Tab-separated table of C-alpha atoms in Angstrom:
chain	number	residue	atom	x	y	z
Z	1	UNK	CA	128.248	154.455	263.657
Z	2	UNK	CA	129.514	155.648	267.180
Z	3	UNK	CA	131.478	159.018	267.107
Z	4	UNK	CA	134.546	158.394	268.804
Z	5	UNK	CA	134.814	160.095	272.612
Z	6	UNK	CA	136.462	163.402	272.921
Z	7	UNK	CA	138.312	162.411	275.854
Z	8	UNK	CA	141.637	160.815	275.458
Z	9	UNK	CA	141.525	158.882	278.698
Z	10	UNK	CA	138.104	157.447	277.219
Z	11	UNK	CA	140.041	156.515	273.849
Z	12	UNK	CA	142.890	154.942	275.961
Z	13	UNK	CA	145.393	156.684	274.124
Z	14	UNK	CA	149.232	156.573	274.715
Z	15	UNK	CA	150.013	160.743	274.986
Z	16	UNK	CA	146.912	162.395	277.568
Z	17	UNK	CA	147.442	165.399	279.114
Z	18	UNK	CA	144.048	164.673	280.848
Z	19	UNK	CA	146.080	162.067	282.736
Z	20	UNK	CA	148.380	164.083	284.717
Z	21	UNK	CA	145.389	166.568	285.040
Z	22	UNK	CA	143.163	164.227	286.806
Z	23	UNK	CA	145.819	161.996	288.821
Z	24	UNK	CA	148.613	164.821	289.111
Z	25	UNK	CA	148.590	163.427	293.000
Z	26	UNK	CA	148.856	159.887	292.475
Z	27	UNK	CA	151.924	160.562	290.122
Z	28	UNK	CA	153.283	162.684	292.643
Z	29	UNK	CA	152.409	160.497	295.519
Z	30	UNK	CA	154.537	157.643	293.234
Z	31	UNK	CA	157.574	160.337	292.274
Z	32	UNK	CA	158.174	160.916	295.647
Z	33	UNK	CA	157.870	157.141	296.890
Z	34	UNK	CA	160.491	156.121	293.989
Z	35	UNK	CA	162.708	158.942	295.073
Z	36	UNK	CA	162.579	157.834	298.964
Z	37	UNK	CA	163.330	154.528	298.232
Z	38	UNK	CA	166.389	155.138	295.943
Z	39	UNK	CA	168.274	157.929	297.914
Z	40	UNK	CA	167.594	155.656	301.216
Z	41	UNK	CA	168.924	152.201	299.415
Z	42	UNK	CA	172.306	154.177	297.676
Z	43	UNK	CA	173.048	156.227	300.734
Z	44	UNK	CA	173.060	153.189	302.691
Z	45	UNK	CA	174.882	151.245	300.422
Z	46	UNK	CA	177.476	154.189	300.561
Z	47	UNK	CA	177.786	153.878	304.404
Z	48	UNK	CA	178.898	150.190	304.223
Z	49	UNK	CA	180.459	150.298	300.814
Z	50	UNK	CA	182.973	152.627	302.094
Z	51	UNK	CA	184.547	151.059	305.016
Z	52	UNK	CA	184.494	147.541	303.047
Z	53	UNK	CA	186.823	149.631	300.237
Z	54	UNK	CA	188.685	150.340	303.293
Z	55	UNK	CA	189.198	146.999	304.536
Z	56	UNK	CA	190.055	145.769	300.958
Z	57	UNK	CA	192.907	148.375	300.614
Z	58	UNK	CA	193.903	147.796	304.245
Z	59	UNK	CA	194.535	143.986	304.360
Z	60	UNK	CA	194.839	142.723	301.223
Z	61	UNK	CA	193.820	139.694	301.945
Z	62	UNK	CA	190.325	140.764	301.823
Z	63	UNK	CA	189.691	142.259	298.661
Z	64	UNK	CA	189.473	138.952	296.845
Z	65	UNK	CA	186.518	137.957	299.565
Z	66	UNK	CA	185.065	141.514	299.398
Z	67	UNK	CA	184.462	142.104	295.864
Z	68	UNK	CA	183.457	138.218	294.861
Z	69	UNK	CA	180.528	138.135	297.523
Z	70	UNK	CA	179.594	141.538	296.818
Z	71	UNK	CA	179.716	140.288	292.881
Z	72	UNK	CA	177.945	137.548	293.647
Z	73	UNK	CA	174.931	139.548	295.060
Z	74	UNK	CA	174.837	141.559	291.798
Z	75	UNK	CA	173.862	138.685	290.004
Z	76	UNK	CA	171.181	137.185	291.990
Z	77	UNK	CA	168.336	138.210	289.843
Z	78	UNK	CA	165.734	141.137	291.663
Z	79	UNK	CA	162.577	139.292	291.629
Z	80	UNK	CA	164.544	136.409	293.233
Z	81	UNK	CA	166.135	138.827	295.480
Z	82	UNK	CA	163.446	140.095	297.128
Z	83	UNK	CA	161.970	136.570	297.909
Z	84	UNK	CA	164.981	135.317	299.191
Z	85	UNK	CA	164.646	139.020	301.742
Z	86	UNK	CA	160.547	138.255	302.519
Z	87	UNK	CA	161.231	136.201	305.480
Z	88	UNK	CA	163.402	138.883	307.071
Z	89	UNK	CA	161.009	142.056	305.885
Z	90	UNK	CA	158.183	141.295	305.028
Z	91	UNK	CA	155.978	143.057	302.281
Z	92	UNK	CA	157.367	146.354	303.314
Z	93	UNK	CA	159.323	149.253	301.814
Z	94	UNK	CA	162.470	147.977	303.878
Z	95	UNK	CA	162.509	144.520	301.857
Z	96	UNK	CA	162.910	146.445	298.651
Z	97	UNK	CA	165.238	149.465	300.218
Z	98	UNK	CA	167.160	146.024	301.745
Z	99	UNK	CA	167.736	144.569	298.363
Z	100	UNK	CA	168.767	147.732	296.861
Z	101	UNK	CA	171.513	148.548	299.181
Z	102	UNK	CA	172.648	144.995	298.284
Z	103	UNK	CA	172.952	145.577	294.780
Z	104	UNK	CA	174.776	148.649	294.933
Z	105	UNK	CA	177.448	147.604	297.108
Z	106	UNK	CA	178.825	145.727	294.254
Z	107	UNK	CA	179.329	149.496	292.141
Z	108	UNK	CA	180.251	151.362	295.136
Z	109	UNK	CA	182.820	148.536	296.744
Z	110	UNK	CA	184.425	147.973	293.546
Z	111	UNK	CA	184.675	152.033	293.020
Z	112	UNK	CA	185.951	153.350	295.794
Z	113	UNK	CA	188.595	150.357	296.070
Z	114	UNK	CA	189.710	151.420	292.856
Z	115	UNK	CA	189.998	154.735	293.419
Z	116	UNK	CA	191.982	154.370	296.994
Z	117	UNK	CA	194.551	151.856	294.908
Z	118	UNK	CA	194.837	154.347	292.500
Z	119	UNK	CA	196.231	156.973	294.788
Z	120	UNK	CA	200.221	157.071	293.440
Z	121	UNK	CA	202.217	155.696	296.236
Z	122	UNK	CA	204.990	158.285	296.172
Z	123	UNK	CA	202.049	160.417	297.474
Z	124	UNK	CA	200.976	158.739	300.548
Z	125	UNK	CA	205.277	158.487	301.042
Z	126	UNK	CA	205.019	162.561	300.588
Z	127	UNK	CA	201.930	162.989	303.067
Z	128	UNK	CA	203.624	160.736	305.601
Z	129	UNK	CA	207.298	162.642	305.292
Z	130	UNK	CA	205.125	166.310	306.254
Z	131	UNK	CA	203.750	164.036	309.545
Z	132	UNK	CA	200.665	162.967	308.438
Z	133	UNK	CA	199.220	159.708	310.476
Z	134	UNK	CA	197.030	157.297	309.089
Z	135	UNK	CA	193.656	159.192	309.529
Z	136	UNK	CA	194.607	162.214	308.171
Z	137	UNK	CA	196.596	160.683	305.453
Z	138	UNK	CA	193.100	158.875	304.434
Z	139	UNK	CA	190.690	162.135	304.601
Z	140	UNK	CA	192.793	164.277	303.424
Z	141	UNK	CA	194.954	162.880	300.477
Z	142	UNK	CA	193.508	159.177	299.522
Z	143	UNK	CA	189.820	160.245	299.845
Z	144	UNK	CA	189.855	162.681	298.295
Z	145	UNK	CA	191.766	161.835	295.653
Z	146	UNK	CA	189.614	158.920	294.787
Z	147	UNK	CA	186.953	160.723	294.495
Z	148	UNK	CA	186.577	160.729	290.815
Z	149	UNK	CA	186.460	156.902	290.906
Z	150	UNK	CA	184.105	156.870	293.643
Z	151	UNK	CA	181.544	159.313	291.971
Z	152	UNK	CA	181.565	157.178	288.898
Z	153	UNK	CA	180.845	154.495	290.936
Z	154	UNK	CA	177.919	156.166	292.955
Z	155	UNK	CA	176.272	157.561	289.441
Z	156	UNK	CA	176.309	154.086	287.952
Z	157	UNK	CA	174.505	152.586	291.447
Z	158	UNK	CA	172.048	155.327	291.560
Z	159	UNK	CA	170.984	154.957	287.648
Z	160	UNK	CA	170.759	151.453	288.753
Z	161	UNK	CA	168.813	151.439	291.559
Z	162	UNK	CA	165.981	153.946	290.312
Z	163	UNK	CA	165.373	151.399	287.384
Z	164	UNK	CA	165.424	148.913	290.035
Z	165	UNK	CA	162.854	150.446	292.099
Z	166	UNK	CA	160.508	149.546	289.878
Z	167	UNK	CA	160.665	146.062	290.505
Z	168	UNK	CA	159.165	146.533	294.183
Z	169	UNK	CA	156.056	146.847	292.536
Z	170	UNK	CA	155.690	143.294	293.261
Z	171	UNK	CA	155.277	143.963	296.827
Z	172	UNK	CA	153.571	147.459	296.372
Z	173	UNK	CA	156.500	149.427	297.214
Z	174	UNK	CA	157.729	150.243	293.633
Z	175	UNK	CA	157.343	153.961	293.400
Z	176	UNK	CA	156.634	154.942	289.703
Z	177	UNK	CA	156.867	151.169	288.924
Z	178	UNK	CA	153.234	150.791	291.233
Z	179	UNK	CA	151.451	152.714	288.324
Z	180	UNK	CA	153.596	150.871	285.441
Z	181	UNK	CA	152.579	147.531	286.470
Z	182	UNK	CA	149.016	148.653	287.265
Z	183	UNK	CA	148.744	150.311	283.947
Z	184	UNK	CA	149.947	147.147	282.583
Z	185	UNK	CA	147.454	144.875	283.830
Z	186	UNK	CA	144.767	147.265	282.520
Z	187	UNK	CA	146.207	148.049	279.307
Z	188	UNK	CA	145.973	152.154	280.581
Z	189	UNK	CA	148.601	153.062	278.313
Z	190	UNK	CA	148.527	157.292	279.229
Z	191	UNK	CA	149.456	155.834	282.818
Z	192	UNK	CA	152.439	153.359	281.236
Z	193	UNK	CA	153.788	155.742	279.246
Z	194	UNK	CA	153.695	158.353	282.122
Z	195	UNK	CA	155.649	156.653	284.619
Z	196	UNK	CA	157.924	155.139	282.270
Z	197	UNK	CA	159.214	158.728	280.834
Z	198	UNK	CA	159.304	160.048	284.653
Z	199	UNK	CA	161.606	156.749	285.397
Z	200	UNK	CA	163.981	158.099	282.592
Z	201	UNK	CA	163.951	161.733	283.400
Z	202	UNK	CA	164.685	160.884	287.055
Z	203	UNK	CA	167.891	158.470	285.995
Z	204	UNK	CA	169.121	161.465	283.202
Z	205	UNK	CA	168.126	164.245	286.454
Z	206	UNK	CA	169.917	162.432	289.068
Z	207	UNK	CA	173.028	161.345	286.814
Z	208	UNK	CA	173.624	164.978	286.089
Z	209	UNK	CA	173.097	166.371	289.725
Z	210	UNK	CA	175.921	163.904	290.489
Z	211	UNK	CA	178.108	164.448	287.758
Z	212	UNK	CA	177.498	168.409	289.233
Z	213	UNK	CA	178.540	167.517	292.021
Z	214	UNK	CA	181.353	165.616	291.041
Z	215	UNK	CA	182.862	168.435	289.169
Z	216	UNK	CA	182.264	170.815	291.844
Z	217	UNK	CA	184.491	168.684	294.556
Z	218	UNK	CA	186.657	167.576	292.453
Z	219	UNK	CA	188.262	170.821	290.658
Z	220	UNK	CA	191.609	169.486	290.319
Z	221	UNK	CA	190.381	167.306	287.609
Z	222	UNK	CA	189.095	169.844	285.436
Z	223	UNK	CA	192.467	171.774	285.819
Z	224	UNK	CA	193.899	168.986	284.615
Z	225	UNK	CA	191.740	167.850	281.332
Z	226	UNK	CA	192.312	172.092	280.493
């Protein structure tokens, strides 16, 4: 009878330190990849989410139009969202940032509109009576004040899109979710396990750098809870 091999990468085992010894740079290589691709796709989604909130509290026409096509892009399904984006993209890391951006529009839009509408009126009337115009009156009072709203939003669309990332694997721009589907194909569980745990701590990391951040610009609302 064959002893069985000392190495755990030999025995295929789920839990290998040997793993991250031997590829340390391919896992890092995919960290960073899956990191670039989610901070580019929710940053850009918070450039156009915000002056769509705007135009929905503006006119208010719009917000019905606004949030329903916005909506509807949530529930286009990824894998079909990313073919429906390979005639304008290609198989690139822009077809899967492009997508991305797309699906968090629907979280940010919806957000920040909320969070603008929920600004008490008798506020704005206050602003306006001490001779604030319309800009001013929006950075410094409704902004700002929405801001708890708004975070909320933007923690929701960043857990979102780093589990979404993964899904780019299909056009070899999936970050963490390269070596998941890879592993799967080969059964390498070590490398499945791996990048699946890193996927989580990166969502539970960057949910609690936000909700830092959130409580950091937003003091009045821990004054308020005490």
């Amino acid at each position: 009878m064959t002893a069985p091999p000392d190495d755990c990468l030999a025995r295929n085992e789920w839990l290998c330190g040997a793993y991250l010894r031997t590829r340390r740079h391919i896992v890092l290589d995919a960290v960073l990849q899956h990191l670039q691709l989610t901070t580019a796709s929710v940053l850009i989604g918070l450039v156009l989410a915000v002056p769509l909130a705007l135009l929905a509290r503006r006119w208010g026409w719009a917000a019905g139009p606004v949030l329903a096509s916005t909506t509807v892009l949530y529930t286009i399904p990824s894998l079909a969202m990313f073919s429906l984006l390979l005639p304008l993209y290609g198989l690139s890391a822009t077809l899967v940032v492009a997508g991305l951006v797309l699906y968090s529009l629907t979280l940010l839009v919806r957000n920040i509109l909320a969070g603008l509408r929920a600004v008490p009126e008798e506020t704005r009337q206050a602003a306006r009576g001490m001779g604030y115009g319309p800009i001013r009156l929006l950075l410094t009072v409704e902004l700002p004040l929405a801001l708890p709203a708004a975070m909320a939003g933007l923690r929701i669309a960043t857990v979102s899109a780093i589990s979404l990332v993964t899904v780019g694997a299909i056009v070899g721009f999936g970050g963490l979710g390269n070596l998941i589907y890879a592993g799967m194909n080969t059964y390498f569980k070590a490398q499945v396990l791996t990048a699946s745990v890193l996927c989580v701590v990166i969502a539970v990391a960057a949910d609690l750098l936000l909700l830092g951040v959130q409580r950091l610009i937003t003091p009045w609302t821990r004054a308020a809870r005490g």
